Short mmCIF file of C-alpha atoms in Angstrom, two decimals:
data_model
loop_
_atom_site.label_atom_id
_atom_site.label_comp_id
_atom_site.label_asym_id
_atom_site.label_seq_id
_atom_site.Cartn_x
_atom_site.Cartn_y
_atom_site.Cartn_z
CA MET E 247 -2.99 38.84 -25.14
CA ALA E 248 -4.96 38.88 -21.82
CA GLU E 249 -5.68 35.52 -22.74
CA GLN E 250 -2.63 33.87 -23.45
CA ALA E 251 -1.24 35.42 -20.27
CA GLU E 252 -4.04 33.62 -18.31
CA LEU E 253 -3.94 30.64 -19.99
CA LEU E 254 0.48 30.68 -19.61
CA LYS E 255 -0.73 31.13 -15.68
CA VAL E 256 -3.02 27.98 -15.89
CA ALA E 257 -0.85 26.25 -17.36
CA THR E 258 2.16 26.48 -15.01
CA ALA E 259 -0.19 25.90 -12.46
CA MET E 260 -0.31 21.91 -13.67
CA LEU E 261 3.83 21.84 -14.24
CA ASP E 262 3.27 21.31 -10.44
CA LYS E 263 0.64 17.99 -10.77
CA ALA E 264 2.09 16.41 -13.41
CA TYR E 265 2.25 12.72 -12.52
CA THR E 266 5.67 11.61 -13.75
CA PRO E 267 7.71 9.43 -12.55
CA TYR E 268 9.71 7.23 -15.54
CA SER E 269 10.21 10.43 -17.62
CA HIS E 270 10.43 12.92 -15.42
CA PHE E 271 9.09 15.16 -17.93
CA HIS E 272 6.58 18.01 -16.68
CA VAL E 273 3.91 18.92 -19.10
CA GLY E 274 1.11 22.10 -18.46
CA ALA E 275 -1.55 22.93 -21.22
CA ALA E 276 -5.20 24.22 -20.85
CA ALA E 277 -7.70 24.79 -22.84
CA VAL E 278 -10.79 27.40 -23.36
CA GLY E 279 -13.87 26.09 -23.39
CA ALA E 280 -16.80 27.48 -25.49
CA SER E 281 -18.01 29.04 -22.75
CA GLY E 282 -15.15 30.93 -22.24
CA LYS E 283 -14.31 28.65 -18.92
CA VAL E 284 -9.84 27.53 -18.90
CA TYR E 285 -9.28 23.67 -18.28
CA GLY E 286 -6.60 23.57 -17.14
CA GLY E 287 -4.04 19.89 -17.27
CA CYS E 288 -0.98 17.68 -16.71
CA ASN E 289 0.40 14.75 -18.27
CA ILE E 290 -0.24 12.23 -16.16
CA GLU E 291 2.09 8.62 -16.71
CA ASN E 292 1.44 5.34 -16.47
CA ALA E 293 4.12 2.41 -15.77
CA SER E 294 2.44 0.60 -19.24
CA TYR E 295 3.52 3.90 -21.36
CA GLY E 296 0.38 3.91 -23.75
CA ALA E 297 -1.94 4.71 -21.28
CA THR E 298 0.01 7.71 -20.04
CA ASN E 299 -2.69 10.71 -21.23
CA CYS E 300 -0.74 14.08 -21.95
CA ALA E 301 -1.64 17.34 -20.68
CA GLU E 302 -2.93 18.36 -24.26
CA ARG E 303 -5.65 15.73 -23.45
CA THR E 304 -5.86 15.74 -19.72
CA ALA E 305 -7.56 19.58 -20.40
CA ILE E 306 -9.77 19.46 -23.36
CA PHE E 307 -11.10 15.98 -22.23
CA SER E 308 -11.52 17.71 -17.92
CA GLY E 309 -13.12 20.05 -20.17
CA ILE E 310 -16.35 17.62 -21.39
CA ALA E 311 -15.88 16.01 -18.13
CA ALA E 312 -17.61 19.11 -17.34
CA GLY E 313 -20.51 19.51 -20.52
CA GLU E 314 -18.02 22.01 -22.56
CA LYS E 315 -18.22 20.36 -26.52
CA HIS E 316 -16.04 22.43 -28.59
CA PHE E 317 -12.71 24.46 -28.10
CA THR E 318 -11.43 28.33 -28.51
CA ALA E 319 -7.71 28.06 -27.42
CA LEU E 320 -5.76 25.75 -26.38
CA LEU E 321 -1.49 26.86 -24.14
CA VAL E 322 0.84 24.23 -23.82
CA THR E 323 3.88 24.65 -21.50
CA GLY E 324 6.43 22.91 -19.82
CA ASN E 325 10.79 23.35 -18.97
CA THR E 326 11.86 22.46 -22.31
CA GLU E 327 14.77 25.08 -24.63
CA GLY E 328 11.83 25.97 -26.78
CA PRO E 329 8.73 25.87 -27.44
CA ILE E 330 7.20 22.46 -26.40
CA ALA E 331 4.74 21.36 -29.25
CA PRO E 332 1.44 18.48 -27.79
CA CYS E 333 2.61 14.77 -28.85
CA GLY E 334 0.59 13.39 -32.95
CA ILE E 335 -2.08 11.76 -30.58
CA CYS E 336 -3.17 14.99 -29.23
CA ARG E 337 -2.93 17.45 -32.15
CA GLN E 338 -5.93 14.50 -33.82
CA VAL E 339 -7.80 15.02 -30.88
CA ILE E 340 -7.41 18.93 -31.14
CA ALA E 341 -8.87 18.15 -34.26
CA GLU E 342 -11.66 16.78 -32.88
CA PHE E 343 -12.50 19.37 -30.32
CA PHE E 344 -11.78 22.87 -32.29
CA ASP E 345 -11.85 24.89 -34.93
CA SER E 346 -8.59 24.13 -37.24
CA ASP E 347 -8.36 28.53 -37.38
CA ALA E 348 -8.28 28.13 -33.58
CA PRO E 349 -5.03 29.35 -32.03
CA VAL E 350 -2.74 27.13 -30.24
CA TYR E 351 0.42 29.12 -28.20
CA LEU E 352 3.50 26.65 -27.66
CA THR E 353 5.30 27.99 -25.36
CA ASN E 354 7.78 26.91 -22.35
CA GLN E 355 8.53 28.18 -19.05
CA SER E 356 11.27 30.82 -20.08
CA GLY E 357 9.51 32.52 -21.89
CA ALA E 358 9.71 31.43 -25.59
CA PHE E 359 6.20 31.97 -27.90
CA THR E 360 4.91 30.54 -30.86
CA GLU E 361 1.98 31.28 -32.27
CA THR E 362 0.19 28.59 -34.90
CA THR E 363 -3.50 26.94 -35.13
CA VAL E 364 -5.04 23.46 -35.39
CA GLU E 365 -4.43 23.87 -39.02
CA GLY E 366 -1.08 24.69 -38.30
CA ILE E 367 -0.48 21.72 -36.11
CA LEU E 368 -2.04 19.54 -38.04
CA PRO E 369 -2.68 19.94 -41.60
CA GLY E 370 -4.88 17.39 -43.49
CA ALA E 371 -6.98 16.73 -39.87
CA PHE E 372 -8.50 13.52 -40.27
CA THR E 373 -11.78 14.67 -39.23
CA ASP E 374 -15.99 12.60 -39.75
CA LEU E 375 -16.94 12.25 -43.09
CA THR E 376 -19.78 12.06 -42.43
#
């Protein structure tokens, strides 16, 4: 539970950093690298919607830029009615850098909480088959 509380703290702090002039929908995420370091991320929108980056990918990419190649847990939060979940693109990126049994915590700012795994959010993920 300590890991979840720390991740929620980081992800919640990221909500204020989100750049969302179009949707006004703030999302925060926190990813734990294999080193144990926690990386925060927020969503960053762009007028060309395809160039928008979700909070989950921002957190993961921040870790990768810092030298991480593998992650062990992820938490996502937002001001939603129920627990917030990653989009399809994020699910595929998560599957690339996390083990299939890694915990994924889906939360909101009202205390809703669901724990699942990478396999749980993307069964049958496309992975490197070489």
